[in-house]
């Protein structure tokens, strides 16, 4: 069997590598020549435990290679981004472009799968796109939707062991897609229709967003009430049926910070709680930035000089290099542009950044007057607290 993966990002590359490790001939397609060259050298362009070793192995064994264009294959997987537009409506341009790119290579018996998180009915729209250009394929190919559900930092394990939801445009497509995933997924394969599978992915991330919003809202309430929110949550979670999540400086990443808007934009009259949760989590980043700006003003008033502020973390969650939709990144940008301060920026998971000049975490902590904990990276947990510094902890480091 030969499979073409359209997209070699945080999901596409690990999935392609895992499939290749099971003996499937995989061609990974990406529009970035540097990414293609890097992978063909047996290297990776993202941070993910165990991925580098796996890619090196399957490239050396010639089970995986990267290319700039698709080619003939048995299976085609669309694993490209689906951002939202300024009005929070989903932008499926990448999905559509990737679909159009593989249409010339489809043949009778081909399996076409979308993994990209997408609004409901996207799979059916892509099917219409395919059959409009290739009407002779109607009823002769298999089309399905199968969203990923992995945790950055543990992707390889979860790709193989998590259950998968597989929704075809018909029963035959669901069965065919399940046969494909059974080659490298140990978890259960739950077959349904395409619309339900699409909504399932959006529902999973919206549910998590609502739970995080409760924790973030609680943290702001506790701040005003003079209560330690971390202690409060620990005590509340002693209740056998309570499981409050940990608050942070917002919600980031390409899933939870984006996917709920797909439901809100399509069902605005019904998605009230989902919309409010999304707004709460977006607001939390501004709330944190305002707290930092206030601390800077108070420092200058007291010491008659501008403070040195260490912003600890840029990624959207601990111990990864992914900055997509990161509230920490947004907060740092606001502090740089609005605060009267010397700002030091720390992100131990990346070597450099096109916009920010990065500092060593220990040096930044030593030099700072105000330390802002934005992401709970493991490197930060070993730093000994200096009682002479002002510390604003938005993620539970202290």
Short mmCIF file of C-alpha atoms in Angstrom, two decimals:
data_model
loop_
_atom_site.label_atom_id
_atom_site.label_comp_id
_atom_site.label_asym_id
_atom_site.label_seq_id
_atom_site.Cartn_x
_atom_site.Cartn_y
_atom_site.Cartn_z
CA UNK A 1 0.00 0.00 0.00
CA UNK A 2 1.11 3.52 -0.78
CA UNK A 3 -0.19 6.63 0.99
CA UNK A 4 0.24 10.35 0.28
CA UNK A 5 0.05 12.71 3.26
CA UNK A 6 -0.77 16.29 2.30
CA UNK A 7 0.88 18.33 5.06
CA UNK A 8 3.92 17.58 7.20
CA UNK A 9 3.26 19.69 10.28
CA UNK A 10 2.67 18.82 13.93
CA UNK A 11 0.15 16.10 13.02
CA UNK A 12 0.96 15.21 9.42
CA UNK A 13 4.60 14.28 9.98
CA UNK A 14 4.11 12.10 13.08
CA UNK A 15 1.15 10.31 11.48
CA UNK A 16 3.09 9.74 8.26
CA UNK A 17 6.06 8.39 10.23
CA UNK A 18 3.92 6.03 12.32
CA UNK A 19 2.19 4.71 9.20
CA UNK A 20 5.55 4.25 7.49
CA UNK A 21 6.87 2.34 10.48
CA UNK A 22 4.22 -0.32 9.81
CA UNK A 23 5.48 -0.92 6.28
CA UNK A 24 3.22 1.46 4.37
CA UNK A 25 5.05 3.34 1.60
CA UNK A 26 4.48 6.99 2.52
CA UNK A 27 5.05 10.16 0.52
CA UNK A 28 4.73 13.28 2.64
CA UNK A 29 3.89 16.44 0.72
CA UNK A 30 4.61 19.95 1.96
CA UNK A 31 4.75 23.33 0.23
CA UNK A 32 7.87 24.32 2.20
CA UNK A 33 11.07 23.18 0.40
CA UNK A 34 13.08 23.41 3.64
CA UNK A 35 10.69 21.02 5.37
CA UNK A 36 10.93 18.57 2.46
CA UNK A 37 14.72 18.72 2.43
CA UNK A 38 14.96 18.34 6.20
CA UNK A 39 12.77 15.23 6.29
CA UNK A 40 14.55 13.60 3.35
CA UNK A 41 17.75 13.96 5.38
CA UNK A 42 16.11 11.94 8.14
CA UNK A 43 15.69 15.00 10.36
CA UNK A 44 12.67 16.86 11.74
CA UNK A 45 11.65 20.52 11.89
CA UNK A 46 9.44 20.37 14.99
CA UNK A 47 9.95 19.41 18.63
CA UNK A 48 8.25 16.14 19.57
CA UNK A 49 9.69 13.35 21.77
CA UNK A 50 10.69 10.18 19.87
CA UNK A 51 9.72 11.65 16.49
CA UNK A 52 13.30 12.35 15.38
CA UNK A 53 14.36 8.76 15.94
CA UNK A 54 11.29 7.40 14.18
CA UNK A 55 11.64 9.67 11.13
CA UNK A 56 15.33 8.84 10.80
CA UNK A 57 14.52 5.13 10.87
CA UNK A 58 11.71 5.14 8.29
CA UNK A 59 13.57 7.49 5.94
CA UNK A 60 16.67 5.27 6.04
CA UNK A 61 14.50 2.22 5.33
CA UNK A 62 12.90 4.13 2.44
CA UNK A 63 9.38 3.81 3.81
CA UNK A 64 9.04 7.59 4.07
CA UNK A 65 10.11 10.35 1.73
CA UNK A 66 9.01 13.96 1.34
CA UNK A 67 8.04 15.82 -1.83
CA UNK A 68 6.64 19.15 -2.96
CA UNK A 69 3.88 17.61 -5.09
CA UNK A 70 1.53 14.62 -4.68
CA UNK A 71 1.74 11.54 -6.85
CA UNK A 72 -0.15 8.34 -7.55
CA UNK A 73 -1.08 6.33 -4.47
CA UNK A 74 -3.79 4.16 -2.93
CA UNK A 75 -4.63 6.47 -0.03
CA UNK A 76 -4.62 10.27 0.21
CA UNK A 77 -4.76 12.02 3.57
CA UNK A 78 -5.39 15.75 4.02
CA UNK A 79 -3.53 16.95 7.13
CA UNK A 80 -3.28 20.72 6.63
CA UNK A 81 -4.20 23.68 8.88
CA UNK A 82 -7.72 25.08 9.14
CA UNK A 83 -7.39 28.56 10.69
CA UNK A 84 -10.27 30.95 11.14
CA UNK A 85 -10.85 34.26 9.43
CA UNK A 86 -11.23 37.61 11.19
CA UNK A 87 -14.95 36.96 11.62
CA UNK A 88 -14.11 33.64 13.33
CA UNK A 89 -15.45 31.62 10.42
CA UNK A 90 -13.37 28.62 9.43
CA UNK A 91 -10.98 29.03 6.53
CA UNK A 92 -10.91 25.73 4.64
CA UNK A 93 -8.75 27.11 1.84
CA UNK A 94 -5.85 24.79 2.68
CA UNK A 95 -8.14 21.76 2.75
CA UNK A 96 -9.67 22.73 -0.58
CA UNK A 97 -6.28 23.39 -2.20
CA UNK A 98 -4.85 20.09 -0.95
CA UNK A 99 -7.94 18.27 -2.20
CA UNK A 100 -7.67 19.84 -5.65
CA UNK A 101 -3.98 18.90 -5.77
CA UNK A 102 -4.72 15.18 -5.39
CA UNK A 103 -7.79 15.00 -7.65
CA UNK A 104 -5.72 14.20 -10.78
CA UNK A 105 -4.22 11.18 -9.00
CA UNK A 106 -7.45 9.62 -7.77
CA UNK A 107 -8.58 6.39 -9.43
CA UNK A 108 -11.18 3.72 -8.91
CA UNK A 109 -10.75 2.26 -5.42
CA UNK A 110 -8.83 5.27 -4.04
CA UNK A 111 -9.30 6.17 -0.39
CA UNK A 112 -9.48 9.91 0.38
CA UNK A 113 -9.37 10.93 4.06
CA UNK A 114 -9.52 14.35 5.71
CA UNK A 115 -7.85 14.60 9.12
CA UNK A 116 -7.77 18.39 9.34
CA UNK A 117 -10.16 19.79 11.95
CA UNK A 118 -13.05 21.09 9.87
CA UNK A 119 -16.57 22.53 10.12
CA UNK A 120 -19.48 20.17 9.73
CA UNK A 121 -20.14 19.20 6.08
CA UNK A 122 -16.57 19.94 4.92
CA UNK A 123 -16.05 16.31 3.88
CA UNK A 124 -19.22 16.41 1.78
CA UNK A 125 -18.10 19.69 0.18
CA UNK A 126 -14.76 18.14 -0.75
CA UNK A 127 -16.57 15.13 -2.18
CA UNK A 128 -18.61 17.48 -4.36
CA UNK A 129 -15.39 19.20 -5.44
CA UNK A 130 -13.87 15.84 -6.42
CA UNK A 131 -16.89 14.60 -8.35
CA UNK A 132 -17.35 17.93 -10.12
CA UNK A 133 -13.90 17.54 -11.68
CA UNK A 134 -13.95 13.75 -11.90
CA UNK A 135 -17.62 12.70 -12.32
CA UNK A 136 -16.53 9.28 -13.54
CA UNK A 137 -15.31 8.51 -10.00
CA UNK A 138 -18.75 8.89 -8.39
CA UNK A 139 -19.48 5.76 -6.41
CA UNK A 140 -16.07 4.31 -7.21
CA UNK A 141 -13.84 5.92 -4.54
CA UNK A 142 -14.01 6.03 -0.74
CA UNK A 143 -14.18 9.33 1.16
CA UNK A 144 -14.00 9.70 4.94
CA UNK A 145 -13.22 12.04 7.80
CA UNK A 146 -11.00 10.93 10.69
CA UNK A 147 -9.84 13.67 13.10
CA UNK A 148 -6.68 13.34 15.15
CA UNK A 149 -6.92 13.46 18.93
CA UNK A 150 -3.37 13.61 20.22
CA UNK A 151 -1.51 15.52 22.91
CA UNK A 152 1.58 17.50 21.83
CA UNK A 153 4.57 16.04 23.64
CA UNK A 154 3.05 12.53 23.55
CA UNK A 155 1.96 12.33 19.92
CA UNK A 156 3.67 9.09 18.87
CA UNK A 157 2.16 7.05 21.70
CA UNK A 158 -1.31 8.56 21.30
CA UNK A 159 -1.36 8.13 17.52
CA UNK A 160 -0.98 4.41 18.00
CA UNK A 161 -3.03 3.88 21.15
CA UNK A 162 -5.91 6.37 21.17
CA UNK A 163 -9.33 5.43 19.83
CA UNK A 164 -10.28 7.00 16.51
CA UNK A 165 -13.63 8.20 15.17
CA UNK A 166 -14.06 7.46 11.46
CA UNK A 167 -16.89 8.97 9.46
CA UNK A 168 -17.41 8.08 5.83
CA UNK A 169 -19.76 9.65 3.32
CA UNK A 170 -21.25 6.15 3.20
CA UNK A 171 -20.82 2.88 5.07
CA UNK A 172 -18.38 1.51 2.52
CA UNK A 173 -16.11 4.54 2.99
CA UNK A 174 -16.18 4.16 6.79
CA UNK A 175 -15.24 0.48 6.45
CA UNK A 176 -12.43 1.18 3.98
CA UNK A 177 -10.93 3.95 6.13
CA UNK A 178 -11.13 1.73 9.21
CA UNK A 179 -9.17 -0.96 7.36
CA UNK A 180 -6.45 1.59 6.64
CA UNK A 181 -6.14 2.88 10.21
CA UNK A 182 -6.20 -0.66 11.62
CA UNK A 183 -2.70 -1.08 10.16
CA UNK A 184 -1.14 1.33 12.66
CA UNK A 185 -3.75 2.18 15.32
CA UNK A 186 -4.07 -0.12 18.34
CA UNK A 187 -7.00 1.83 19.80
CA UNK A 188 -10.61 1.09 18.92
CA UNK A 189 -11.95 2.40 15.61
CA UNK A 190 -15.45 3.83 15.98
CA UNK A 191 -17.30 4.08 12.68
CA UNK A 192 -19.97 6.73 12.07
CA UNK A 193 -20.92 9.20 9.34
CA UNK A 194 -18.83 12.18 8.21
CA UNK A 195 -20.95 14.90 9.82
CA UNK A 196 -20.93 13.19 13.21
CA UNK A 197 -17.16 12.65 13.05
CA UNK A 198 -16.62 16.31 12.18
CA UNK A 199 -18.84 17.49 15.02
CA UNK A 200 -17.21 15.02 17.40
CA UNK A 201 -13.83 16.67 16.96
CA UNK A 202 -15.27 20.14 17.48
CA UNK A 203 -17.24 18.93 20.50
CA UNK A 204 -14.19 17.42 22.19
CA UNK A 205 -12.22 20.65 22.01
CA UNK A 206 -15.19 22.86 22.85
CA UNK A 207 -15.82 20.79 25.97
CA UNK A 208 -12.24 21.28 27.08
CA UNK A 209 -12.44 25.00 26.30
CA UNK A 210 -15.51 25.38 28.52
CA UNK A 211 -13.79 23.57 31.39
CA UNK A 212 -10.67 25.72 31.07
CA UNK A 213 -12.82 28.86 30.94
CA UNK A 214 -14.31 27.91 34.31
CA UNK A 215 -10.82 27.59 35.81
CA UNK A 216 -9.66 30.86 34.25
CA UNK A 217 -12.76 32.73 35.40
CA UNK A 218 -12.31 31.28 38.89
CA UNK A 219 -8.69 32.49 38.97
CA UNK A 220 -9.77 36.07 38.26
CA UNK A 221 -12.47 35.88 40.93
CA UNK A 222 -9.98 34.53 43.46
CA UNK A 223 -7.49 37.27 42.60
CA UNK A 224 -10.08 39.91 43.47
CA UNK A 225 -11.14 38.05 46.62
CA UNK A 226 -7.56 37.56 47.85
CA UNK A 227 -7.76 33.76 47.64
CA UNK A 228 -5.02 31.41 46.43
CA UNK A 229 -6.73 29.79 43.44
CA UNK A 230 -4.27 26.89 43.32
CA UNK A 231 -5.03 25.91 46.90
CA UNK A 232 -8.75 26.42 46.33
CA UNK A 233 -8.82 24.10 43.30
CA UNK A 234 -6.79 21.46 45.12
CA UNK A 235 -9.27 21.50 47.99
CA UNK A 236 -12.36 21.59 45.76
CA UNK A 237 -11.04 18.61 43.80
CA UNK A 238 -11.10 16.55 47.01
CA UNK A 239 -14.84 16.24 46.31
CA UNK A 240 -15.34 12.85 44.62
CA UNK A 241 -17.29 14.33 41.69
CA UNK A 242 -15.37 17.58 41.15
CA UNK A 243 -12.41 17.87 38.78
CA UNK A 244 -11.56 21.52 38.14
CA UNK A 245 -8.72 22.09 35.67
CA UNK A 246 -5.73 24.35 36.28
CA UNK A 247 -6.00 27.99 35.11
CA UNK A 248 -3.45 29.63 32.85
CA UNK A 249 -2.92 32.84 30.91
CA UNK A 250 -5.47 31.87 28.28
CA UNK A 251 -5.85 29.08 25.75
CA UNK A 252 -3.67 28.55 22.69
CA UNK A 253 -2.77 26.01 20.07
CA UNK A 254 -4.45 25.21 16.79
CA UNK A 255 -7.25 23.17 18.37
CA UNK A 256 -8.91 24.44 21.54
CA UNK A 257 -8.34 28.12 20.74
CA UNK A 258 -9.79 27.71 17.24
CA UNK A 259 -12.24 24.82 16.91
CA UNK A 260 -15.07 26.13 19.14
CA UNK A 261 -15.45 29.11 16.82
CA UNK A 262 -16.37 26.69 14.02
CA UNK A 263 -19.47 25.70 15.99
CA UNK A 264 -20.24 29.28 17.08
CA UNK A 265 -20.02 30.69 13.57
CA UNK A 266 -22.27 28.01 12.07
CA UNK A 267 -24.77 27.85 14.96
CA UNK A 268 -24.68 31.33 16.58
CA UNK A 269 -28.12 31.18 18.17
CA UNK A 270 -27.50 27.84 19.87
CA UNK A 271 -23.82 27.97 20.89
CA UNK A 272 -24.13 30.41 23.79
CA UNK A 273 -22.01 28.66 26.43
CA UNK A 274 -19.38 27.71 23.87
CA UNK A 275 -19.10 31.33 22.71
CA UNK A 276 -18.92 32.70 26.26
CA UNK A 277 -16.18 30.24 27.18
CA UNK A 278 -14.17 31.21 24.13
CA UNK A 279 -14.51 34.90 25.01
CA UNK A 280 -13.50 34.24 28.63
CA UNK A 281 -10.34 32.41 27.62
CA UNK A 282 -9.41 35.11 25.12
CA UNK A 283 -10.03 37.78 27.75
CA UNK A 284 -7.78 36.01 30.27
CA UNK A 285 -4.73 36.89 28.18
CA UNK A 286 -5.65 40.58 28.25
CA UNK A 287 -6.34 40.36 31.97
CA UNK A 288 -2.85 38.93 32.55
CA UNK A 289 -1.25 41.60 30.38
CA UNK A 290 -3.05 44.31 32.33
CA UNK A 291 -1.85 42.85 35.62
CA UNK A 292 1.74 42.95 34.36
CA UNK A 293 1.40 46.54 33.15
CA UNK A 294 -0.03 47.52 36.53
CA UNK A 295 2.91 45.85 38.31
CA UNK A 296 5.36 47.78 36.12
CA UNK A 297 3.69 51.10 36.97
CA UNK A 298 3.76 50.35 40.69
CA UNK A 299 7.42 49.36 40.52
CA UNK A 300 8.37 52.59 38.75
CA UNK A 301 6.40 54.65 41.26
CA UNK A 302 8.15 52.94 44.16
CA UNK A 303 11.73 52.74 42.86
CA UNK A 304 11.75 55.69 40.44
CA UNK A 305 13.10 53.58 37.58
CA UNK A 306 11.79 51.25 34.91
CA UNK A 307 11.76 47.59 35.93
CA UNK A 308 13.39 44.64 34.22
CA UNK A 309 10.60 42.18 33.40
CA UNK A 310 11.29 38.50 32.63
CA UNK A 311 8.48 36.90 30.60
CA UNK A 312 8.85 33.18 31.14
CA UNK A 313 7.44 31.15 28.26
CA UNK A 314 6.07 31.70 24.76
CA UNK A 315 4.59 28.32 23.81
CA UNK A 316 0.88 27.66 24.16
CA UNK A 317 1.45 24.84 26.67
CA UNK A 318 4.32 23.36 28.74
CA UNK A 319 7.36 21.63 27.27
CA UNK A 320 6.66 22.09 23.54
CA UNK A 321 7.87 24.53 20.87
CA UNK A 322 4.45 25.26 19.37
CA UNK A 323 3.58 28.98 19.48
CA UNK A 324 0.36 28.83 17.42
CA UNK A 325 -2.39 31.00 18.92
CA UNK A 326 -0.29 31.23 22.10
CA UNK A 327 -1.70 33.58 24.76
CA UNK A 328 1.81 33.88 26.23
CA UNK A 329 3.12 35.17 22.92
CA UNK A 330 0.27 37.68 22.74
CA UNK A 331 0.92 38.86 26.30
CA UNK A 332 4.64 39.32 25.65
CA UNK A 333 3.86 41.37 22.54
CA UNK A 334 1.61 43.66 24.56
CA UNK A 335 4.21 44.09 27.32
CA UNK A 336 6.92 44.98 24.82
CA UNK A 337 4.74 47.59 23.12
CA UNK A 338 2.97 49.06 26.16
CA UNK A 339 5.15 48.68 29.25
CA UNK A 340 7.85 51.08 30.33
CA UNK A 341 10.29 48.30 31.08
CA UNK A 342 13.29 46.34 29.89
CA UNK A 343 11.71 43.06 28.78
CA UNK A 344 13.56 39.74 28.78
CA UNK A 345 11.89 36.84 26.96
CA UNK A 346 12.47 33.18 27.76
CA UNK A 347 11.37 30.12 25.76
CA UNK A 348 13.64 27.13 26.39
CA UNK A 349 12.05 24.97 23.67
CA UNK A 350 13.15 27.08 20.70
CA UNK A 351 16.62 28.27 19.75
CA UNK A 352 15.56 31.57 18.20
CA UNK A 353 12.53 33.58 17.12
CA UNK A 354 12.03 35.87 14.16
CA UNK A 355 10.49 38.62 16.33
CA UNK A 356 11.74 38.13 19.88
CA UNK A 357 15.30 38.07 21.23
CA UNK A 358 15.47 35.15 23.65
CA UNK A 359 17.30 34.98 26.97
CA UNK A 360 18.51 32.12 29.17
CA UNK A 361 15.93 31.31 31.84
CA UNK A 362 18.31 31.43 34.82
CA UNK A 363 20.01 34.64 33.70
CA UNK A 364 16.67 36.29 32.99
CA UNK A 365 15.38 35.36 36.44
CA UNK A 366 18.49 36.73 38.14
CA UNK A 367 18.35 40.04 36.24
CA UNK A 368 14.61 40.60 36.54
CA UNK A 369 12.80 42.81 39.01
CA UNK A 370 9.44 41.37 37.94
CA UNK A 371 9.14 37.71 36.91
CA UNK A 372 6.05 36.70 34.93
CA UNK A 373 5.31 32.98 34.76
CA UNK A 374 3.33 32.41 31.57
CA UNK A 375 4.01 28.74 30.76
CA UNK A 376 4.79 25.95 33.23
CA UNK A 377 7.88 24.60 31.44
CA UNK A 378 9.86 21.98 33.36
CA UNK A 379 12.97 24.17 33.27
CA UNK A 380 11.17 26.79 35.35
CA UNK A 381 10.23 24.43 38.16
CA UNK A 382 13.85 24.11 39.34
CA UNK A 383 14.48 27.84 39.74
CA UNK A 384 14.80 28.78 43.40
CA UNK A 385 12.47 31.56 44.42
CA UNK A 386 13.99 34.92 45.36
CA UNK A 387 11.71 36.69 47.82
CA UNK A 388 13.06 40.09 46.72
CA UNK A 389 11.48 39.78 43.30
CA UNK A 390 7.92 40.51 42.27
CA UNK A 391 6.51 37.32 40.78
CA UNK A 392 3.25 37.09 38.86
CA UNK A 393 2.31 33.43 38.50
CA UNK A 394 -0.39 32.78 35.89
CA UNK A 395 0.29 29.06 35.41
CA UNK A 396 1.09 27.51 38.79
CA UNK A 397 4.90 27.45 38.77
CA UNK A 398 5.02 28.59 42.40
#
